[in-house]
PDB file of C-alpha atoms in Angstrom:
ATOM      1  CA  MET A   1       0.308 -69.848 124.542  1.00  0.00           C
ATOM      2  CA  ASN A   2       1.073 -67.018 126.376  1.00  0.00           C
ATOM      3  CA  ASN A   3       4.547 -66.634 125.135  1.00  0.00           C
ATOM      4  CA  HIS A   4       5.273 -65.338 122.241  1.00  0.00           C
ATOM      5  CA  GLU A   5       6.078 -67.982 119.171  1.00  0.00           C
ATOM      6  CA  ILE A   6       9.351 -67.346 117.916  1.00  0.00           C
ATOM      7  CA  ASP A   7      11.742 -69.061 114.963  1.00  0.00           C
ATOM      8  CA  TYR A   8      14.993 -69.537 115.624  1.00  0.00           C
ATOM      9  CA  LYS A   9      18.531 -70.565 113.557  1.00  0.00           C
ATOM     10  CA  LEU A  10      21.921 -71.515 115.493  1.00  0.00           C
ATOM     11  CA  HIS A  11      25.142 -70.419 113.793  1.00  0.00           C
ATOM     12  CA  GLY A  12      28.628 -71.693 114.512  1.00  0.00           C
ATOM     13  CA  ASP A  13      30.129 -74.478 116.467  1.00  0.00           C
ATOM     14  CA  ASP A  14      32.537 -73.657 118.877  1.00  0.00           C
ATOM     15  CA  MET A  15      31.224 -69.530 119.455  1.00  0.00           C
ATOM     16  CA  GLN A  16      27.785 -69.873 118.704  1.00  0.00           C
ATOM     17  CA  PHE A  17      25.394 -67.320 117.917  1.00  0.00           C
ATOM     18  CA  VAL A  18      21.597 -67.385 117.610  1.00  0.00           C
ATOM     19  CA  GLU A  19      19.202 -65.859 115.068  1.00  0.00           C
ATOM     20  CA  ILE A  20      15.795 -65.244 115.934  1.00  0.00           C
ATOM     21  CA  GLU A  21      13.092 -64.714 113.750  1.00  0.00           C
ATOM     22  CA  LEU A  22      10.437 -62.240 114.369  1.00  0.00           C
ATOM     23  CA  ASP A  23       7.197 -61.963 113.136  1.00  0.00           C
ATOM     24  CA  PRO A  24       5.501 -58.644 113.462  1.00  0.00           C
ATOM     25  CA  ARG A  25       4.714 -57.423 116.668  1.00  0.00           C
ATOM     26  CA  GLU A  26       6.668 -60.628 118.250  1.00  0.00           C
ATOM     27  CA  THR A  27       9.167 -59.826 120.808  1.00  0.00           C
ATOM     28  CA  VAL A  28      12.126 -61.504 122.456  1.00  0.00           C
ATOM     29  CA  VAL A  29      13.522 -60.613 125.658  1.00  0.00           C
ATOM     30  CA  ALA A  30      17.594 -61.205 126.117  1.00  0.00           C
ATOM     31  CA  GLU A  31      20.024 -60.226 128.704  1.00  0.00           C
ATOM     32  CA  ALA A  32      21.766 -56.872 128.398  1.00  0.00           C
ATOM     33  CA  GLY A  33      25.149 -57.170 126.819  1.00  0.00           C
ATOM     34  CA  SER A  34      24.090 -60.270 124.307  1.00  0.00           C
ATOM     35  CA  LEU A  35      23.165 -58.217 121.050  1.00  0.00           C
ATOM     36  CA  MET A  36      24.854 -59.267 118.277  1.00  0.00           C
ATOM     37  CA  MET A  37      23.071 -57.193 115.379  1.00  0.00           C
ATOM     38  CA  MET A  38      19.306 -56.484 114.368  1.00  0.00           C
ATOM     39  CA  GLU A  39      18.009 -55.981 111.178  1.00  0.00           C
ATOM     40  CA  ASP A  40      16.082 -52.658 110.593  1.00  0.00           C
ATOM     41  CA  ASP A  41      12.590 -51.788 112.141  1.00  0.00           C
ATOM     42  CA  ILE A  42      13.417 -53.952 115.286  1.00  0.00           C
ATOM     43  CA  THR A  43      13.190 -51.750 118.565  1.00  0.00           C
ATOM     44  CA  MET A  44      14.822 -51.778 121.767  1.00  0.00           C
ATOM     45  CA  GLU A  45      13.211 -51.215 125.050  1.00  0.00           C
ATOM     46  CA  THR A  46      15.214 -51.810 128.538  1.00  0.00           C
ATOM     47  CA  ILE A  47      12.690 -52.682 131.341  1.00  0.00           C
ATOM     48  CA  PHE A  48      12.975 -53.281 134.693  1.00  0.00           C
ATOM     49  CA  GLY A  49      12.824 -57.160 135.327  1.00  0.00           C
ATOM     50  CA  ASP A  50      11.869 -59.915 132.893  1.00  0.00           C
ATOM     51  CA  GLY A  51       8.695 -58.463 131.164  1.00  0.00           C
ATOM     52  CA  SER A  52       6.943 -61.397 131.323  1.00  0.00           C
ATOM     53  CA  SER A  53       3.251 -61.344 132.182  1.00  0.00           C
ATOM     54  CA  SER A  54       3.016 -62.188 135.552  1.00  0.00           C
ATOM     55  CA  PHE A  55       4.872 -58.796 136.610  1.00  0.00           C
ATOM     56  CA  ASP A  56       3.333 -56.416 133.625  1.00  0.00           C
ATOM     57  CA  SER A  57       0.517 -54.918 136.506  1.00  0.00           C
ATOM     58  CA  GLY A  58       2.042 -52.653 139.327  1.00  0.00           C
ATOM     59  CA  ILE A  59       5.019 -51.422 140.030  1.00  0.00           C
ATOM     60  CA  MET A  60       5.832 -53.592 142.766  1.00  0.00           C
ATOM     61  CA  GLY A  61       5.352 -56.975 140.865  1.00  0.00           C
ATOM     62  CA  LYS A  62       8.496 -55.248 138.757  1.00  0.00           C
ATOM     63  CA  ILE A  63      10.255 -54.825 141.619  1.00  0.00           C
ATOM     64  CA  MET A  64      10.016 -58.020 142.847  1.00  0.00           C
ATOM     65  CA  GLY A  65      10.748 -59.185 139.335  1.00  0.00           C
ATOM     66  CA  ALA A  66      14.236 -57.183 139.270  1.00  0.00           C
ATOM     67  CA  GLY A  67      15.134 -58.004 142.760  1.00  0.00           C
ATOM     68  CA  LYS A  68      14.707 -61.779 142.103  1.00  0.00           C
ATOM     69  CA  ARG A  69      17.539 -61.286 138.983  1.00  0.00           C
ATOM     70  CA  MET A  70      19.539 -59.519 141.529  1.00  0.00           C
ATOM     71  CA  LEU A  71      19.963 -61.871 143.880  1.00  0.00           C
ATOM     72  CA  THR A  72      21.205 -64.320 141.088  1.00  0.00           C
ATOM     73  CA  GLY A  73      23.764 -61.271 140.141  1.00  0.00           C
ATOM     74  CA  GLU A  74      22.257 -60.223 137.119  1.00  0.00           C
ATOM     75  CA  SER A  75      21.192 -56.719 136.253  1.00  0.00           C
ATOM     76  CA  LEU A  76      17.985 -55.697 137.435  1.00  0.00           C
ATOM     77  CA  PHE A  77      17.244 -54.384 133.598  1.00  0.00           C
ATOM     78  CA  MET A  78      16.707 -56.381 130.283  1.00  0.00           C
ATOM     79  CA  THR A  79      15.999 -55.429 127.031  1.00  0.00           C
ATOM     80  CA  MET A  80      13.079 -56.266 124.522  1.00  0.00           C
ATOM     81  CA  PHE A  81      13.534 -55.992 120.779  1.00  0.00           C
ATOM     82  CA  THR A  82      10.222 -56.348 118.892  1.00  0.00           C
ATOM     83  CA  ASN A  83       9.171 -56.121 115.596  1.00  0.00           C
ATOM     84  CA  ALA A  84       7.710 -53.055 114.536  1.00  0.00           C
ATOM     85  CA  GLY A  85       7.704 -53.643 110.893  1.00  0.00           C
ATOM     86  CA  ASN A  86       5.704 -55.133 108.533  1.00  0.00           C
ATOM     87  CA  GLY A  87       7.517 -58.353 107.487  1.00  0.00           C
ATOM     88  CA  LYS A  88       9.657 -60.971 109.196  1.00  0.00           C
ATOM     89  CA  LYS A  89      13.025 -59.360 110.713  1.00  0.00           C
ATOM     90  CA  HIS A  90      16.032 -60.825 112.401  1.00  0.00           C
ATOM     91  CA  VAL A  91      17.732 -60.567 115.505  1.00  0.00           C
ATOM     92  CA  TYR A  92      21.098 -62.158 116.401  1.00  0.00           C
ATOM     93  CA  PHE A  93      22.102 -62.924 119.886  1.00  0.00           C
ATOM     94  CA  ALA A  94      25.799 -64.145 120.605  1.00  0.00           C
ATOM     95  CA  SER A  95      27.246 -66.449 123.430  1.00  0.00           C
ATOM     96  CA  PRO A  96      29.917 -64.686 125.734  1.00  0.00           C
ATOM     97  CA  TYR A  97      32.664 -67.153 125.572  1.00  0.00           C
ATOM     98  CA  PRO A  98      33.495 -70.571 124.214  1.00  0.00           C
ATOM     99  CA  GLY A  99      30.586 -73.010 124.259  1.00  0.00           C
ATOM    100  CA  LYS A 100      27.162 -73.747 122.956  1.00  0.00           C
ATOM    101  CA  ILE A 101      23.950 -72.269 122.779  1.00  0.00           C
ATOM    102  CA  ILE A 102      21.171 -74.677 123.682  1.00  0.00           C
ATOM    103  CA  PRO A 103      17.246 -74.020 122.752  1.00  0.00           C
ATOM    104  CA  ILE A 104      14.675 -75.398 124.923  1.00  0.00           C
ATOM    105  CA  ASP A 105      10.862 -75.462 124.504  1.00  0.00           C
ATOM    106  CA  LEU A 106       9.451 -74.879 128.192  1.00  0.00           C
ATOM    107  CA  SER A 107       6.187 -76.462 127.035  1.00  0.00           C
ATOM    108  CA  GLU A 108       8.101 -79.776 126.672  1.00  0.00           C
ATOM    109  CA  HIS A 109       9.548 -79.579 130.360  1.00  0.00           C
ATOM    110  CA  SER A 110       6.290 -79.250 132.096  1.00  0.00           C
ATOM    111  CA  GLY A 111       6.767 -75.440 131.549  1.00  0.00           C
ATOM    112  CA  LYS A 112      10.176 -74.929 134.049  1.00  0.00           C
ATOM    113  CA  ILE A 113      13.481 -75.274 133.861  1.00  0.00           C
ATOM    114  CA  ILE A 114      16.433 -74.975 136.430  1.00  0.00           C
ATOM    115  CA  CYS A 115      19.664 -73.449 135.215  1.00  0.00           C
ATOM    116  CA  GLN A 116      22.641 -72.181 136.325  1.00  0.00           C
ATOM    117  CA  LYS A 117      22.967 -68.624 137.355  1.00  0.00           C
ATOM    118  CA  GLU A 118      24.219 -66.534 134.329  1.00  0.00           C
ATOM    119  CA  ALA A 119      23.307 -69.413 131.891  1.00  0.00           C
ATOM    120  CA  PHE A 120      20.187 -67.297 130.534  1.00  0.00           C
ATOM    121  CA  LEU A 121      20.573 -65.741 127.294  1.00  0.00           C
ATOM    122  CA  ALA A 122      17.271 -65.006 125.385  1.00  0.00           C
ATOM    123  CA  ALA A 123      13.808 -66.083 125.174  1.00  0.00           C
ATOM    124  CA  ALA A 124      10.097 -65.574 123.990  1.00  0.00           C
ATOM    125  CA  LYS A 125       8.478 -62.556 125.772  1.00  0.00           C
ATOM    126  CA  GLY A 126       6.391 -64.139 128.429  1.00  0.00           C
ATOM    127  CA  VAL A 127       8.806 -66.354 129.720  1.00  0.00           C
ATOM    128  CA  SER A 128       9.602 -65.570 133.523  1.00  0.00           C
ATOM    129  CA  VAL A 129      13.053 -65.710 134.779  1.00  0.00           C
ATOM    130  CA  GLY A 130      13.257 -66.306 138.612  1.00  0.00           C
ATOM    131  CA  ILE A 131      15.156 -67.797 141.467  1.00  0.00           C
ATOM    132  CA  GLU A 132      15.514 -71.290 142.643  1.00  0.00           C
ATOM    133  CA  PHE A 133      15.944 -71.919 146.057  1.00  0.00           C
ATOM    134  CA  GLN A 134      17.808 -75.354 147.312  1.00  0.00           C
ATOM    135  CA  ARG A 135      15.783 -77.151 149.916  1.00  0.00           C
ATOM    136  CA  LYS A 136      19.150 -77.910 151.786  1.00  0.00           C
ATOM    137  CA  LEU A 137      21.314 -75.143 153.062  1.00  0.00           C
ATOM    138  CA  GLY A 138      24.281 -77.482 152.411  1.00  0.00           C
ATOM    139  CA  THR A 139      23.524 -77.425 148.853  1.00  0.00           C
ATOM    140  CA  GLY A 140      23.658 -73.493 148.955  1.00  0.00           C
ATOM    141  CA  PHE A 141      26.888 -73.004 150.655  1.00  0.00           C
ATOM    142  CA  PHE A 142      29.189 -75.854 149.072  1.00  0.00           C
ATOM    143  CA  GLY A 143      27.359 -76.461 145.841  1.00  0.00           C
ATOM    144  CA  GLY A 144      30.157 -74.508 143.848  1.00  0.00           C
ATOM    145  CA  GLU A 145      27.355 -72.355 141.940  1.00  0.00           C
ATOM    146  CA  GLY A 146      25.666 -70.716 145.196  1.00  0.00           C
ATOM    147  CA  PHE A 147      22.475 -71.540 147.327  1.00  0.00           C
ATOM    148  CA  ILE A 148      19.943 -69.854 144.341  1.00  0.00           C
ATOM    149  CA  MET A 149      19.762 -70.835 141.180  1.00  0.00           C
ATOM    150  CA  GLN A 150      17.977 -69.905 138.158  1.00  0.00           C
ATOM    151  CA  LYS A 151      14.368 -70.642 136.639  1.00  0.00           C
ATOM    152  CA  LEU A 152      12.707 -70.194 133.725  1.00  0.00           C
ATOM    153  CA  GLU A 153       9.014 -70.704 133.601  1.00  0.00           C
ATOM    154  CA  GLY A 154       6.974 -70.623 130.632  1.00  0.00           C
ATOM    155  CA  ASP A 155       5.400 -71.956 127.420  1.00  0.00           C
ATOM    156  CA  GLY A 156       7.705 -70.724 125.088  1.00  0.00           C
ATOM    157  CA  LEU A 157      11.471 -70.862 123.642  1.00  0.00           C
ATOM    158  CA  ALA A 158      14.135 -69.688 125.757  1.00  0.00           C
ATOM    159  CA  PHE A 159      18.225 -70.334 125.002  1.00  0.00           C
ATOM    160  CA  ILE A 160      20.669 -70.559 127.533  1.00  0.00           C
ATOM    161  CA  HIS A 161      24.556 -70.904 127.131  1.00  0.00           C
ATOM    162  CA  ALA A 162      27.397 -73.253 128.617  1.00  0.00           C
ATOM    163  CA  GLY A 163      31.460 -73.772 128.124  1.00  0.00           C
ATOM    164  CA  GLY A 164      32.425 -76.404 125.709  1.00  0.00           C
ATOM    165  CA  THR A 165      30.976 -79.342 124.653  1.00  0.00           C
ATOM    166  CA  ILE A 166      27.008 -80.097 126.009  1.00  0.00           C
ATOM    167  CA  HIS A 167      25.977 -83.436 126.839  1.00  0.00           C
ATOM    168  CA  ARG A 168      22.121 -84.049 127.239  1.00  0.00           C
ATOM    169  CA  LYS A 169      21.294 -87.009 129.648  1.00  0.00           C
ATOM    170  CA  GLU A 170      18.024 -88.508 130.292  1.00  0.00           C
ATOM    171  CA  LEU A 171      17.663 -89.834 133.658  1.00  0.00           C
ATOM    172  CA  GLN A 172      15.713 -92.853 134.272  1.00  0.00           C
ATOM    173  CA  PRO A 173      13.569 -93.291 137.941  1.00  0.00           C
ATOM    174  CA  GLY A 174      16.156 -93.864 140.333  1.00  0.00           C
ATOM    175  CA  GLU A 175      18.873 -93.497 138.693  1.00  0.00           C
ATOM    176  CA  VAL A 176      22.061 -91.321 139.824  1.00  0.00           C
ATOM    177  CA  LEU A 177      24.519 -89.146 138.236  1.00  0.00           C
ATOM    178  CA  ARG A 178      27.292 -87.497 140.254  1.00  0.00           C
ATOM    179  CA  VAL A 179      28.382 -84.362 138.515  1.00  0.00           C
ATOM    180  CA  ASP A 180      31.655 -82.058 139.146  1.00  0.00           C
ATOM    181  CA  THR A 181      29.196 -78.742 140.957  1.00  0.00           C
ATOM    182  CA  GLY A 182      30.526 -76.362 138.031  1.00  0.00           C
ATOM    183  CA  CYS A 183      29.632 -78.594 135.194  1.00  0.00           C
ATOM    184  CA  LEU A 184      25.799 -78.973 135.923  1.00  0.00           C
ATOM    185  CA  VAL A 185      24.073 -76.075 133.397  1.00  0.00           C
ATOM    186  CA  ALA A 186      20.379 -77.274 133.495  1.00  0.00           C
ATOM    187  CA  MET A 187      18.223 -79.278 134.463  1.00  0.00           C
ATOM    188  CA  THR A 188      13.763 -80.315 134.366  1.00  0.00           C
ATOM    189  CA  SER A 189      12.006 -79.497 137.210  1.00  0.00           C
ATOM    190  CA  ASP A 190      11.174 -83.528 138.265  1.00  0.00           C
ATOM    191  CA  VAL A 191      15.110 -84.110 139.139  1.00  0.00           C
ATOM    192  CA  ASN A 192      15.689 -84.230 142.723  1.00  0.00           C
ATOM    193  CA  TYR A 193      19.289 -82.624 143.189  1.00  0.00           C
ATOM    194  CA  ASN A 194      21.927 -82.416 146.405  1.00  0.00           C
ATOM    195  CA  ILE A 195      25.341 -81.951 147.225  1.00  0.00           C
ATOM    196  CA  GLU A 196      27.680 -84.802 148.566  1.00  0.00           C
ATOM    197  CA  MET A 197      30.874 -84.727 150.083  1.00  0.00           C
ATOM    198  CA  VAL A 198      33.780 -86.274 148.646  1.00  0.00           C
ATOM    199  CA  LYS A 199      34.657 -89.779 150.543  1.00  0.00           C
ATOM    200  CA  GLY A 200      37.581 -90.414 151.643  1.00  0.00           C
ATOM    201  CA  VAL A 201      40.259 -87.711 153.188  1.00  0.00           C
ATOM    202  CA  LYS A 202      43.071 -88.470 150.702  1.00  0.00           C
ATOM    203  CA  THR A 203      40.683 -88.378 147.850  1.00  0.00           C
ATOM    204  CA  ALA A 204      39.533 -85.132 148.823  1.00  0.00           C
ATOM    205  CA  LEU A 205      42.528 -82.935 149.845  1.00  0.00           C
ATOM    206  CA  PHE A 206      44.655 -84.090 146.713  1.00  0.00           C
ATOM    207  CA  GLY A 207      42.162 -85.728 144.248  1.00  0.00           C
ATOM    208  CA  GLY A 208      42.004 -82.123 142.304  1.00  0.00           C
ATOM    209  CA  GLU A 209      38.249 -82.690 142.023  1.00  0.00           C
ATOM    210  CA  GLY A 210      36.886 -80.922 144.663  1.00  0.00           C
ATOM    211  CA  LEU A 211      35.576 -81.635 148.062  1.00  0.00           C
ATOM    212  CA  PHE A 212      31.809 -81.885 146.658  1.00  0.00           C
ATOM    213  CA  PHE A 213      29.952 -82.975 143.800  1.00  0.00           C
ATOM    214  CA  ALA A 214      26.253 -82.347 142.958  1.00  0.00           C
ATOM    215  CA  THR A 215      24.071 -85.792 143.205  1.00  0.00           C
ATOM    216  CA  LEU A 216      21.418 -85.914 140.898  1.00  0.00           C
ATOM    217  CA  ARG A 217      18.676 -88.372 140.788  1.00  0.00           C
ATOM    218  CA  GLY A 218      16.156 -89.441 138.248  1.00  0.00           C
ATOM    219  CA  PRO A 219      13.888 -88.934 136.354  1.00  0.00           C
ATOM    220  CA  GLY A 220      14.493 -86.297 134.285  1.00  0.00           C
ATOM    221  CA  ILE A 221      16.753 -84.550 132.378  1.00  0.00           C
ATOM    222  CA  VAL A 222      19.957 -82.995 132.625  1.00  0.00           C
ATOM    223  CA  TRP A 223      22.419 -80.774 130.616  1.00  0.00           C
ATOM    224  CA  ILE A 224      26.288 -81.113 130.993  1.00  0.00           C
ATOM    225  CA  GLN A 225      28.998 -78.730 130.525  1.00  0.00           C
ATOM    226  CA  SER A 226      32.721 -79.812 129.657  1.00  0.00           C
ATOM    227  CA  LEU A 227      34.278 -76.627 130.612  1.00  0.00           C
ATOM    228  CA  PRO A 228      32.577 -74.061 132.913  1.00  0.00           C
ATOM    229  CA  PHE A 229      33.809 -71.094 132.749  1.00  0.00           C
ATOM    230  CA  SER A 230      35.129 -70.601 135.866  1.00  0.00           C
ATOM    231  CA  ARG A 231      37.589 -73.463 135.083  1.00  0.00           C
ATOM    232  CA  LEU A 232      38.607 -72.224 131.852  1.00  0.00           C
ATOM    233  CA  ALA A 233      39.497 -68.516 133.275  1.00  0.00           C
ATOM    234  CA  SER A 234      41.104 -69.887 136.260  1.00  0.00           C
ATOM    235  CA  ARG A 235      43.683 -71.990 133.836  1.00  0.00           C
ATOM    236  CA  VAL A 236      43.970 -68.585 132.001  1.00  0.00           C
ATOM    237  CA  PHE A 237      44.925 -66.738 134.812  1.00  0.00           C
ATOM    238  CA  ALA A 238      46.949 -69.513 136.133  1.00  0.00           C
ATOM    239  CA  ALA A 239      49.113 -68.894 133.037  1.00  0.00           C
ATOM    240  CA  ALA A 240      48.749 -65.401 132.250  1.00  0.00           C
ATOM    241  CA  PRO A 241      52.283 -64.575 134.523  1.00  0.00           C
ATOM    242  CA  GLN A 242      54.358 -67.157 132.830  1.00  0.00           C
ATOM    243  CA  THR A 243      53.118 -66.444 129.276  1.00  0.00           C
ATOM    244  CA  LEU A 244      53.846 -62.684 129.730  1.00  0.00           C
ATOM    245  CA  SER A 245      57.138 -63.536 131.075  1.00  0.00           C
ATOM    246  CA  ARG A 246      58.278 -65.322 128.363  1.00  0.00           C
ATOM    247  CA  GLY A 247      57.271 -63.373 125.569  1.00  0.00           C
ATOM    248  CA  SER A 248      58.339 -60.267 126.798  1.00  0.00           C
ATOM    249  CA  LYS A 249      61.693 -61.533 126.602  1.00  0.00           C
ATOM    250  CA  ASP A 250      61.157 -63.028 122.679  1.00  0.00           C
ATOM    251  CA  GLU A 251      63.131 -61.295 120.088  1.00  0.00           C
ATOM    252  CA  GLY A 252      60.897 -59.786 117.290  1.00  0.00           C
ATOM    253  CA  SER A 253      57.762 -59.360 119.600  1.00  0.00           C
ATOM    254  CA  ILE A 254      56.399 -55.890 120.484  1.00  0.00           C
ATOM    255  CA  ALA A 255      56.455 -57.001 124.073  1.00  0.00           C
ATOM    256  CA  GLY A 256      59.834 -57.715 124.191  1.00  0.00           C
ATOM    257  CA  GLY A 257      60.627 -54.386 122.391  1.00  0.00           C
ATOM    258  CA  ILE A 258      58.534 -52.644 125.240  1.00  0.00           C
ATOM    259  CA  PHE A 259      60.790 -54.546 127.681  1.00  0.00           C
ATOM    260  CA  ASP A 260      63.670 -53.537 126.264  1.00  0.00           C
ATOM    261  CA  LEU A 261      63.082 -50.131 126.202  1.00  0.00           C
ATOM    262  CA  LEU A 262      62.025 -50.062 130.211  1.00  0.00           C
ATOM    263  CA  GLY A 263      65.352 -51.851 130.783  1.00  0.00           C
ATOM    264  CA  GLY A 264      64.317 -55.456 130.879  1.00  0.00           C
ATOM    265  CA  LYS A 265      67.112 -58.087 130.805  1.00  0.00           C
TER     266      LYS A 265
END
């Protein structure tokens, strides 16, 4: 194996975090800002790119690796956590919003997983975090998650996160599954992925489900999320003005007191 072998344990239900156990000199790479806590003797190092072995030699290789991450909307930098002690140590990473953390052993999926951008949380050192270009321009322009998706390559463990409940579905050869574009979390590299327009003018305009959905054709495995973060955020923003307006007038509330002091009625 080229990747470090790490052990893990998932905690929680709706707001999960992952506990990763590191043997001496073992390293895990994570997105900036995902750290929850870590034990003594674990060192942190900010790196340019993803720290995979393919980009360890040469400054140009590191720049290319970081540039690929920038195209997916991620930070140019990642953080490596290494056990510098003599015994087993633990480091913890948290999901950024309500949902699930999915551990994926890349060696069980031909060494490659394609996932939506911003889904990556952490991985064993040696896993390459790159970009995956879709074959058809329509996929990029209308796919909801953009023309570029992330790809995770290697033979170690990787952790991705998604919103709500996660459904893992194995598609048989020729089997087709149509999914809301925002609900697609990840898929194996053998899944054929395309974008299809909703049929029927009235359905497209008044159905409330958007004009396009993803068409996934087997064989392969797909991971679907029930609550995309974009959907959650839009509902929160839509309800915020009404909630603030009602809350400001409630008797006994702090907001109501401030509202009255400012001359509200």
